[in-house]
XYZ file of C-alpha atoms in Angstrom:
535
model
C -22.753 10.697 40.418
C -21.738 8.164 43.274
C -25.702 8.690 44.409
C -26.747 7.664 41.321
C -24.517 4.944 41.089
C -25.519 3.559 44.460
C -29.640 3.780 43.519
C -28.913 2.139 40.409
C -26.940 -0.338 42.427
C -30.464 -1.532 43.838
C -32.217 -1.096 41.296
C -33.710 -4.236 38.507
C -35.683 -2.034 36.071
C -32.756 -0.615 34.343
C -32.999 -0.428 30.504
C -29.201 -1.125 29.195
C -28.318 1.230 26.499
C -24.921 1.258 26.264
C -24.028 -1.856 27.988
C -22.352 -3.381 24.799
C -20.949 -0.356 23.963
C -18.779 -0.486 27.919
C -17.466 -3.778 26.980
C -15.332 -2.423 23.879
C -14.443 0.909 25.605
C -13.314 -0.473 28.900
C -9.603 -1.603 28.272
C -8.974 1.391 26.524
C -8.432 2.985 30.130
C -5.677 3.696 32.106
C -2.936 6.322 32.570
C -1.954 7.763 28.917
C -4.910 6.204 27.641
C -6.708 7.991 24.797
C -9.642 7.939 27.350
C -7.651 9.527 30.226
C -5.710 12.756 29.572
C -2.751 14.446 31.410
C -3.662 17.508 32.620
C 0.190 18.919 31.929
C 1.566 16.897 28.699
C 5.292 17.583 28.289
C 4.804 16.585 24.756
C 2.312 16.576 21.852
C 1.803 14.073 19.523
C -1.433 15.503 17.365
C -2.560 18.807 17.082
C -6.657 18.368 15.569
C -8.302 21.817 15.415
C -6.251 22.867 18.675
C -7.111 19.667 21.104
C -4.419 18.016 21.526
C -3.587 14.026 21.467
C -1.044 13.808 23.964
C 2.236 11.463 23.478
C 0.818 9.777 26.297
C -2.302 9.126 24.695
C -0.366 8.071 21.749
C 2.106 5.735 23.584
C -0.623 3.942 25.405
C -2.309 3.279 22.301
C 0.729 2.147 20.386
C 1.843 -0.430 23.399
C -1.855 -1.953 23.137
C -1.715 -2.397 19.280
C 1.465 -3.675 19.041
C 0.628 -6.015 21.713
C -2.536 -7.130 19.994
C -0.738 -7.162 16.578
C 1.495 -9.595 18.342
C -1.019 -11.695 19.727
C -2.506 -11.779 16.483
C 0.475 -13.142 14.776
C 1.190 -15.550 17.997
C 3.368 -13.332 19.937
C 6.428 -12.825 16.514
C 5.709 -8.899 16.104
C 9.102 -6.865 15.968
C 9.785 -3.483 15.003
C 10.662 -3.728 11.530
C 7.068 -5.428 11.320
C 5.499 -2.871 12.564
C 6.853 -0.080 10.636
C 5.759 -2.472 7.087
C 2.242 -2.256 8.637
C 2.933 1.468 9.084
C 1.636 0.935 12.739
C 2.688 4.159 14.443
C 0.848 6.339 11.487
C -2.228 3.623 11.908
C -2.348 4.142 15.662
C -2.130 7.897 15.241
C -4.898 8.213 12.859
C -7.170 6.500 15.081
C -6.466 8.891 17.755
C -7.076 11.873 15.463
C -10.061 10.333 14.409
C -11.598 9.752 18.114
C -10.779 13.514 18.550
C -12.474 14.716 15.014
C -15.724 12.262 16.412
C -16.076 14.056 20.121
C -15.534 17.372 18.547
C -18.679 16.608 16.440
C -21.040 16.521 19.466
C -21.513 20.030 19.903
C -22.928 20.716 16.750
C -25.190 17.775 16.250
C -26.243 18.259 19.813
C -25.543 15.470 21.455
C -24.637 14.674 25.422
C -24.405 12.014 27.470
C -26.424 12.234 30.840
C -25.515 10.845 34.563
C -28.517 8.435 33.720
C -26.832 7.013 30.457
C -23.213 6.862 32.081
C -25.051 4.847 35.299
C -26.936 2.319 33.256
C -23.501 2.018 31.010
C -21.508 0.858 34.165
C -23.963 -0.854 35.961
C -24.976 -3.308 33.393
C -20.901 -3.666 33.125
C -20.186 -7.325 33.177
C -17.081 -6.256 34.499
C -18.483 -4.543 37.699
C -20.920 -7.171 38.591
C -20.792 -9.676 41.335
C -23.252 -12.617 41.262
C -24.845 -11.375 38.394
C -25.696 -8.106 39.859
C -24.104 -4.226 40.037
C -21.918 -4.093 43.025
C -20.494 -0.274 44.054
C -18.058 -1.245 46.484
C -16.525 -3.925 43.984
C -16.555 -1.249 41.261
C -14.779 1.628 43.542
C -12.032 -1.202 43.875
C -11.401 -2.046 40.566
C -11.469 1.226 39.303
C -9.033 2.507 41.733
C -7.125 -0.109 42.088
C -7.341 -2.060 38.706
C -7.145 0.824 36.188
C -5.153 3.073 38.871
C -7.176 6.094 38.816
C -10.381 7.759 40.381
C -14.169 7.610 39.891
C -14.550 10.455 38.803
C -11.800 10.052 36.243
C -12.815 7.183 34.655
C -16.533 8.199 34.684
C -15.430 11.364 33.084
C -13.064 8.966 30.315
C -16.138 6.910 30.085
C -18.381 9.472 29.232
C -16.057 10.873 25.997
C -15.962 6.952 25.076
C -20.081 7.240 25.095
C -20.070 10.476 23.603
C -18.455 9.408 20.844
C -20.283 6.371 20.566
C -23.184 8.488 20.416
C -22.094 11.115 17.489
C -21.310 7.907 15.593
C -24.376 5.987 16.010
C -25.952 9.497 14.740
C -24.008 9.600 12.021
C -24.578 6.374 10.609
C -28.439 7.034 10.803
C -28.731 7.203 7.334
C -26.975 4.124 6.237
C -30.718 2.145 5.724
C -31.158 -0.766 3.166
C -34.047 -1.005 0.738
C -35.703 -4.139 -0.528
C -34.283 -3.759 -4.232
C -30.852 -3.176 -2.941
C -31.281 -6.693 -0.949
C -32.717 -8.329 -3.938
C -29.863 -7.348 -5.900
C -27.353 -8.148 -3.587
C -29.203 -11.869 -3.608
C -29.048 -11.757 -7.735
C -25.304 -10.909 -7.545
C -24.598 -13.725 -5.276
C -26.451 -16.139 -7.089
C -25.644 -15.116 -10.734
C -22.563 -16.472 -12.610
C -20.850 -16.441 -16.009
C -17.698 -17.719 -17.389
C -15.977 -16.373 -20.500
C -13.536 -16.940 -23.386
C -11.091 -13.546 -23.635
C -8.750 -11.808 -25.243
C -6.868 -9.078 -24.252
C -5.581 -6.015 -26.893
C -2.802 -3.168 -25.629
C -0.960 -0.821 -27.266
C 2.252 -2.599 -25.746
C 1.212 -5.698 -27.826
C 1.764 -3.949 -31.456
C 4.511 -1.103 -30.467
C 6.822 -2.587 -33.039
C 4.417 -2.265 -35.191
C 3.873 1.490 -35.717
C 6.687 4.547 -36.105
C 5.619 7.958 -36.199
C 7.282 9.628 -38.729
C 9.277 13.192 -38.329
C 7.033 15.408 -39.915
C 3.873 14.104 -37.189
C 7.071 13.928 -34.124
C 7.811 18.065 -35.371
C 4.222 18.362 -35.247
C 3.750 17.129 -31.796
C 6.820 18.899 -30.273
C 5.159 22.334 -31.310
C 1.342 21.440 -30.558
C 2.281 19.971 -27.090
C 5.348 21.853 -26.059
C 3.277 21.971 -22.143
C 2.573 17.907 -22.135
C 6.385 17.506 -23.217
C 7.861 20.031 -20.694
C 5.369 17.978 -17.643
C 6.623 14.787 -18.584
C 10.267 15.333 -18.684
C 9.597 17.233 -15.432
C 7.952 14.130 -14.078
C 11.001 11.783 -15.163
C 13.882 14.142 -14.615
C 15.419 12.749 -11.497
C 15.050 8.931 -12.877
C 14.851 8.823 -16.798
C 16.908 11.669 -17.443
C 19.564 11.576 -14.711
C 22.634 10.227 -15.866
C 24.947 8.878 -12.326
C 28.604 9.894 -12.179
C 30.519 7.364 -13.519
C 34.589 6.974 -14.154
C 35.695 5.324 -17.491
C 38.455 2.375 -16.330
C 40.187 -0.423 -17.314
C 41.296 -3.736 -15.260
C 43.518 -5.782 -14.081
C 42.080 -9.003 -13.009
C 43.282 -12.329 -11.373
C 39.864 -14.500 -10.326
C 39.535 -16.455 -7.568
C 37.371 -19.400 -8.073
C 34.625 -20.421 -5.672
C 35.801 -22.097 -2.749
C 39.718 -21.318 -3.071
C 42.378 -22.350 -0.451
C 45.079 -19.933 1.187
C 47.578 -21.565 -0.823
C 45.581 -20.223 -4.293
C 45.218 -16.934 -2.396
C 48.354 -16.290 -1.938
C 49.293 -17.257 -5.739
C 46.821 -15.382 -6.600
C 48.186 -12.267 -4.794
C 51.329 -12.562 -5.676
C 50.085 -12.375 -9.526
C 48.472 -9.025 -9.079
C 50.900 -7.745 -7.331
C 53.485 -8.372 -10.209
C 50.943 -6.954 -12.924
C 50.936 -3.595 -10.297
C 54.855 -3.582 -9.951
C 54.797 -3.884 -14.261
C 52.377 -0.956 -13.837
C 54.479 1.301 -11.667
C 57.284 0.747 -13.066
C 55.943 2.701 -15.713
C 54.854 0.474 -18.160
C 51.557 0.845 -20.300
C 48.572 -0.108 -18.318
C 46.520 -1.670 -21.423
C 49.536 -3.288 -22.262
C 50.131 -5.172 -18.612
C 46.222 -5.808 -19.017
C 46.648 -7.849 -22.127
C 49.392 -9.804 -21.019
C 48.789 -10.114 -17.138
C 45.498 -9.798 -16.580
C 43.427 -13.597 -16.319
C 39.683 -12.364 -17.125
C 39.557 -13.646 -20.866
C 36.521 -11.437 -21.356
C 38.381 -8.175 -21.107
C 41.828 -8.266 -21.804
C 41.700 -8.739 -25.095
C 40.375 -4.889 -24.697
C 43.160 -4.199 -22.830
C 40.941 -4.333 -19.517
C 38.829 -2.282 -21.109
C 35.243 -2.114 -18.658
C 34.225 1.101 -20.095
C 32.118 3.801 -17.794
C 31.311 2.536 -14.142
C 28.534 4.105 -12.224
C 27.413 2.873 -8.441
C 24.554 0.193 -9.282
C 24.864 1.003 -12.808
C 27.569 -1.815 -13.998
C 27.893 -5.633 -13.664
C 30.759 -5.949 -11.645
C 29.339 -5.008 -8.242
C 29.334 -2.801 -5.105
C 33.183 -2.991 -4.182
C 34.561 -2.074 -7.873
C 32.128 0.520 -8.231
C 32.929 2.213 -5.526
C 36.794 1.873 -5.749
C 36.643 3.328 -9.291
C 34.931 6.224 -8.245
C 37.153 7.019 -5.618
C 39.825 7.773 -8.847
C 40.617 10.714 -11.055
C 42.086 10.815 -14.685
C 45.120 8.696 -14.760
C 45.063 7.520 -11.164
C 45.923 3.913 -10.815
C 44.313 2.195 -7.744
C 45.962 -0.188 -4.970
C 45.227 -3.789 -5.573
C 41.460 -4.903 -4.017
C 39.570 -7.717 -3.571
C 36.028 -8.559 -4.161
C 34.102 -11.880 -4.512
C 35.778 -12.468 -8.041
C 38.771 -12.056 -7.123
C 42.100 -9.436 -7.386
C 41.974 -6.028 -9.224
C 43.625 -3.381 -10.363
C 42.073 -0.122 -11.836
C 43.314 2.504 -14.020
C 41.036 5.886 -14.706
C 40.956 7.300 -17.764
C 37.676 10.061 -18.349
C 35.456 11.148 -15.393
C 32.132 12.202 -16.164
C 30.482 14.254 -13.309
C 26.201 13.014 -12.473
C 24.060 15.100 -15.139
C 20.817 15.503 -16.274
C 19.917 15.920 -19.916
C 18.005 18.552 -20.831
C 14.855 19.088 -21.812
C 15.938 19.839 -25.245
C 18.121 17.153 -26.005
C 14.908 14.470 -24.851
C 12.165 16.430 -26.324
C 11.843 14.492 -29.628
C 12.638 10.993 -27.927
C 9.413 12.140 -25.680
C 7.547 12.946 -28.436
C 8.053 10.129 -30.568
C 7.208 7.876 -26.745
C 3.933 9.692 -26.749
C 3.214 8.882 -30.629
C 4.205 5.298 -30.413
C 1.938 5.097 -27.442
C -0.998 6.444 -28.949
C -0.541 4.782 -32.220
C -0.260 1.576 -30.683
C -3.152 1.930 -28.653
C -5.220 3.044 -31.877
C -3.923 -0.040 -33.359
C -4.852 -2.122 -30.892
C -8.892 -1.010 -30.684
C -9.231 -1.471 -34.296
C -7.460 -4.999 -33.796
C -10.168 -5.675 -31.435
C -12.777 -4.592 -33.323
C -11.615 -6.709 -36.453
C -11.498 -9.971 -33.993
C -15.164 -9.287 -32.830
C -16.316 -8.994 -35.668
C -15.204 -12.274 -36.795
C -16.352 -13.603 -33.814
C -19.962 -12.444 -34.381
C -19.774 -13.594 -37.717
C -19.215 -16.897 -36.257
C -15.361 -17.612 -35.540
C -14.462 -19.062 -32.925
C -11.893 -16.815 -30.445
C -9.889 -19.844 -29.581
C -9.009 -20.384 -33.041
C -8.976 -16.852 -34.499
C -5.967 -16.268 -31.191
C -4.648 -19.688 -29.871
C -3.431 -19.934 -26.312
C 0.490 -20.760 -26.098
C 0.738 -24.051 -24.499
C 2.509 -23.809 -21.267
C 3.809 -26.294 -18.591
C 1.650 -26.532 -15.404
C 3.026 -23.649 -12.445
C 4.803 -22.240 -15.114
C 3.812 -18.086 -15.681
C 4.291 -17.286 -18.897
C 4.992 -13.723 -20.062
C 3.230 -14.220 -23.708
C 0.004 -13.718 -22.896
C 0.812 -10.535 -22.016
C 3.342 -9.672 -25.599
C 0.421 -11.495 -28.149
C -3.151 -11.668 -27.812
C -4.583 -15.262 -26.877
C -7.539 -16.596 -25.908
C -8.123 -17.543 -22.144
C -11.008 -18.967 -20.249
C -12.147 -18.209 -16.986
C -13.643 -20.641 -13.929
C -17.454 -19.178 -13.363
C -17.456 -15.905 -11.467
C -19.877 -13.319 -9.673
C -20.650 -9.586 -10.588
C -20.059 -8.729 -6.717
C -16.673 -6.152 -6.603
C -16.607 -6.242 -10.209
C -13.463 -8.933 -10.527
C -12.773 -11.412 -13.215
C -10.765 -14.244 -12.945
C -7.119 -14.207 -14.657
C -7.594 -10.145 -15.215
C -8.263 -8.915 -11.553
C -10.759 -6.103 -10.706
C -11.918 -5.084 -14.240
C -15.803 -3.302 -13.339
C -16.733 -2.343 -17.314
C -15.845 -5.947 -18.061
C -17.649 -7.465 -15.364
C -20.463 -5.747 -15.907
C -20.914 -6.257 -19.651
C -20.499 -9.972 -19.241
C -23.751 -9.579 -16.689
C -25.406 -7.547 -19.239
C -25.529 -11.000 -21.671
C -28.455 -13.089 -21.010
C -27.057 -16.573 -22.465
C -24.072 -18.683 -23.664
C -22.066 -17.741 -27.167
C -23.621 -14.201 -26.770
C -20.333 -10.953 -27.136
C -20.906 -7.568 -26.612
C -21.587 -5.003 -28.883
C -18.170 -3.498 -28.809
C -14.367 -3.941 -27.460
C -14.667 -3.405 -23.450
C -12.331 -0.680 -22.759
C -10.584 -0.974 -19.158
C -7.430 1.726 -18.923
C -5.385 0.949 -21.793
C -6.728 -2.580 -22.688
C -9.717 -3.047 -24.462
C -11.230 -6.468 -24.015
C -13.100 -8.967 -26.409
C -14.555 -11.966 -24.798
C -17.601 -14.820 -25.402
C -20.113 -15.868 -22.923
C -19.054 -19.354 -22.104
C -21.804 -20.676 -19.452
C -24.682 -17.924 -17.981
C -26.183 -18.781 -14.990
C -29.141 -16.544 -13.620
C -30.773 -15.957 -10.033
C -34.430 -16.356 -9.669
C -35.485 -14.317 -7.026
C -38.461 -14.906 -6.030
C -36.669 -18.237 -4.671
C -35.143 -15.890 -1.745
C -35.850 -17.044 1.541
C -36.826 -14.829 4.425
C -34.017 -16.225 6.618
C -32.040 -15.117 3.711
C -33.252 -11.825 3.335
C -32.441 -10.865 7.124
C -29.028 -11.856 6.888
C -28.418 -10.165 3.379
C -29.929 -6.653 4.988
C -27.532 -7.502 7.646
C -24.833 -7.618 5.814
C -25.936 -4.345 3.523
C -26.028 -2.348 6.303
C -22.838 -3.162 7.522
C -21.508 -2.896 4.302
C -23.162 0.461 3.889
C -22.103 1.475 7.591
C -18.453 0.720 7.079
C -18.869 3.230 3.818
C -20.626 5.552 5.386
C -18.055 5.982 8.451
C -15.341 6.120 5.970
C -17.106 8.281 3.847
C -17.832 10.815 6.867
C -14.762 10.753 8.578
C -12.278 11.744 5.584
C -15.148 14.837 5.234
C -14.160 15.406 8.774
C -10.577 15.191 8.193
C -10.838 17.617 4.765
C -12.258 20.774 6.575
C -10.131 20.057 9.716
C -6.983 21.574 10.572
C -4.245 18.076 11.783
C -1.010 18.681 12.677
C 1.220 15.552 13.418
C 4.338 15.402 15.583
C 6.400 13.648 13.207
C 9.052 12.759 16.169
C 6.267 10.284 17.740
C 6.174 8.719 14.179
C 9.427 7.573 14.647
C 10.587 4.249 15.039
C 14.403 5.284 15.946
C 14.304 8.510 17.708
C 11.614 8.681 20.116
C 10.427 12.121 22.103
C 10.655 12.197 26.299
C 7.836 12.909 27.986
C 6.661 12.361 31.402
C 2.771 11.088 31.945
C 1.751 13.081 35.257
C -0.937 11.727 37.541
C -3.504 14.322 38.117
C -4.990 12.562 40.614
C -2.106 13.311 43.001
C -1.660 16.638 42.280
């Protein structure tokens, strides 16, 4: 290879072939790079169809993101930031991926020669002095720069190619036609803007009851839908938290108290608690000692007290679970102030079962579909009006509102809203987000005041809306400037899809294993990278 190297040195009739692709490849280097394997890894990090992705490989990789991720955000990049952008995972994907890509070679036939790997470096801006390939300078700088051999990193670089390669061949097929770029063109050029209304079941739940003949009816047709959905809400729905039934004794403190109301303070409570001991009736020293005017007219009464499940906070929660039946606790202090508690029932965490929720699922699942039914024939009765001439705004009136303000009625009542002009590209509409049936039946009208034949139905909203301005794309008034950089952008488009596309087929007939230590952010596996060009 050196030979070759050395002729190519001399040489000014080289085609470059992969000269671009060098440039991206040729940081990715180095000891523990993904291009440059141990020969003895104490550790593992991937497992993909038996080749391995070293934790070396995987360290490398994760130092170079998070650096760039930093860099990105100018240098602020910690830890916790990394594990929202689920970096390690990221980084570790890529890696799997690189290994799925090389393994494809074999099959689709593909190698890289000496003659590709020589042009490749050669025509390396980073290996050229005075605008030409100089050997010497390269031998340096590979074995002193990136800290490994020739033969090393040509053997790295080759994979890098390889893979280049197998990808190129893969995205063969991702061509663009002249109708797809002269509907890209219309979709860029065409716009609409439209008077809605939204209809959902939620809207007109109060306005339908199923009655307990149909909710018998359902419980014995649908015993299978009932028993999957109280599986699916067991743990949250149906899970009732231990929780201790108590009463109080409470002296406030008031925001911003001195020592000398502290103390007062303390010494109050600690009265009511000598009352208490003393033997006296708890409810009793409640109603005359206790200072919150909201419960000791109850006698201190708060009731059950579950953790997160009450409004008096973390510390009282957890001190009244600490008790049993009857036990009184020692005097505490939270943010509000002093407290005593006295226990009176414990009930243990539960979950209700299945046959004790049953009918409350059933009539859920009526309401729900009755509400929903009601709502499509409440859309079809407002388009109808509105096609026999009504105007939307006036049949369903938009709530004024103050300027920044959100408000939450638009979503309880149906009311007209207007969009800003918008595009069919992605299929999103202004004010509703990505809503593809809608978008394209506003695209489907040819001119303003026109409404679709029937309700749009997105999910569980169906949709009523008036063309409001139409705008449409001539095109015939494309340019050819226009049309290169809209095939451009197809392909890239269609590339990017494709890639995806062909990699999560990889991925599906593959056998991955992950380390899940390396995808750690606390605990991190030891390993030692060897150098197995001193060996």
């Amino acid at each position: 290879m050196l030979d070759v190297m050395r002729s190519n040195a001399r040489s000014s009739l080289i085609v470059i072939i992969f000269g671009a692709i060098i440039v991206s490849f040729i940081f990715s280097f180095g000891r523990g790079s993904s291009g440059f394997r141990t020969r003895t890894p104490e550790t593992w990090a991937a497992k993909v169809n038996g080749d391995l992705v070293t934790a070396g490989d995987f360290a490398q990789a994760y130092a170079q993101r998070f650096r760039q991720s930093a860099g990105a955000r100018g240098g602020k990049y910690t830890i916790d930031d990394a594990k929202r952008d689920d970096l390690r995972r990221q980084t570790l994907r890529a890696l799997e991926d690189q290994q799925l890509i090389a393994q494809q070679s074999k099959d689709m036939g593909i190698a890289v020669s000496d003659a590709e790997l020589s042009e490749a470096i050669s025509h390396s801006p980073q290996f050229q002095q005075e605008g030409k390939f100089d050997f010497e300078y390269y031998k340096r700088l590979v074995e002193n720069g990136y800290g490994m051999s020739v033969p090393r990193f040509e053997e790295a670089l080759r994979r890098d190619l390889l893979r280049a390669k197998v990808v190129q061949a893969a995205l063969n097929g991702a061509t663009v036609s002249d109708d797809e770029v002269k509907a890209f063109y219309v979709a860029q050029h065409e716009s609409a803007s439209i008077d809605w209304v939204r209809f959902t079941g939620f809207m007109f739940r109060d306005q339908v009851q199923p009655s307990e003949a149909e909710i018998a009816a359902y419980i014995k047709d649908h015993a299978k839908e009932i028993e999957d959905a109280y599986n699916k809400d067991k743990d949250t729905r149906y899970k009732q938290a231990a929780a201790v039934k108590v009463r109080a004794i409470t002296v406030p403190l008031p925001p911003g108290s001195t020592p000398e109301q502290e103390q007062a303070a303390q010494k109050r409570i600690d009265a009511a608690l000598a009352e208490v001991k003393s033997g006296k009736d708890f409810a009793q020293v409640a109603k005359e000692k206790s200072e919150d005017t909201s419960t000791k007219i109850q006698g201190g009464d708060l009731g059950f007290v579950s953790r997160g499940g009450s409004p008096y906070g973390a510390t009282l929660e957890e001190q009244a679970l600490k008790l049993k039946p009857s036990e009184v606790s020692a005097v505490f202090k939270d943010r509000a102030g002093f407290h005593i508690l006295k226990a009176e029932e414990r009930r243990e965490e539960s979950v209700k079962p299945l046959d004790e929720v049953k009918k409350q699922i059933a009539a859920d699942k009526l309401r729900a579909d009755k509400s929903l039914a009601l709502a499509k024939e409440k859309a079809q009765q407002a388009l109808a009006q509105v096609k026999s001439g009504k105007s939307l705004k006036d049949l369903y009136p938009a709530k004024k509102q103050e300027p920044g303000q959100f408000d939450m009625s638009s979503f309880l009542t149906p009311q007209t809203q207007t969009t800003e002009p918008f595009h069919p590209m992605g299929g999103y509409v202004p004010g509703i987000g990505l809503a593809p049936k809608l978008s394209e039946a506003v695209f489907s009208r040819s001119k303003p005041g026109d409404t679709p034949p029937a309700p749009i139905d997105e999910g569980d909203t169906a949709y009523v809306f008036a063309t409001k301005t139409r705008e449409r794309a001539d095109p015939a008034k494309i340019t050819d400037s226009e049309k290169t950089d809209l095939r451009q952008r197809l392909e890239v488009q269609k590339q990017n899809e494709l890639y995806q596309t062909w990699l999560d087929q990889l991925r599906k007939k593959s056998r991955v294993e992950e380390n899940q230590a390396v995808l750690s952010y606390d605990a991190q596996i030891g390993h030692e990278i060897l150098n197995p060009d001193e060996e």
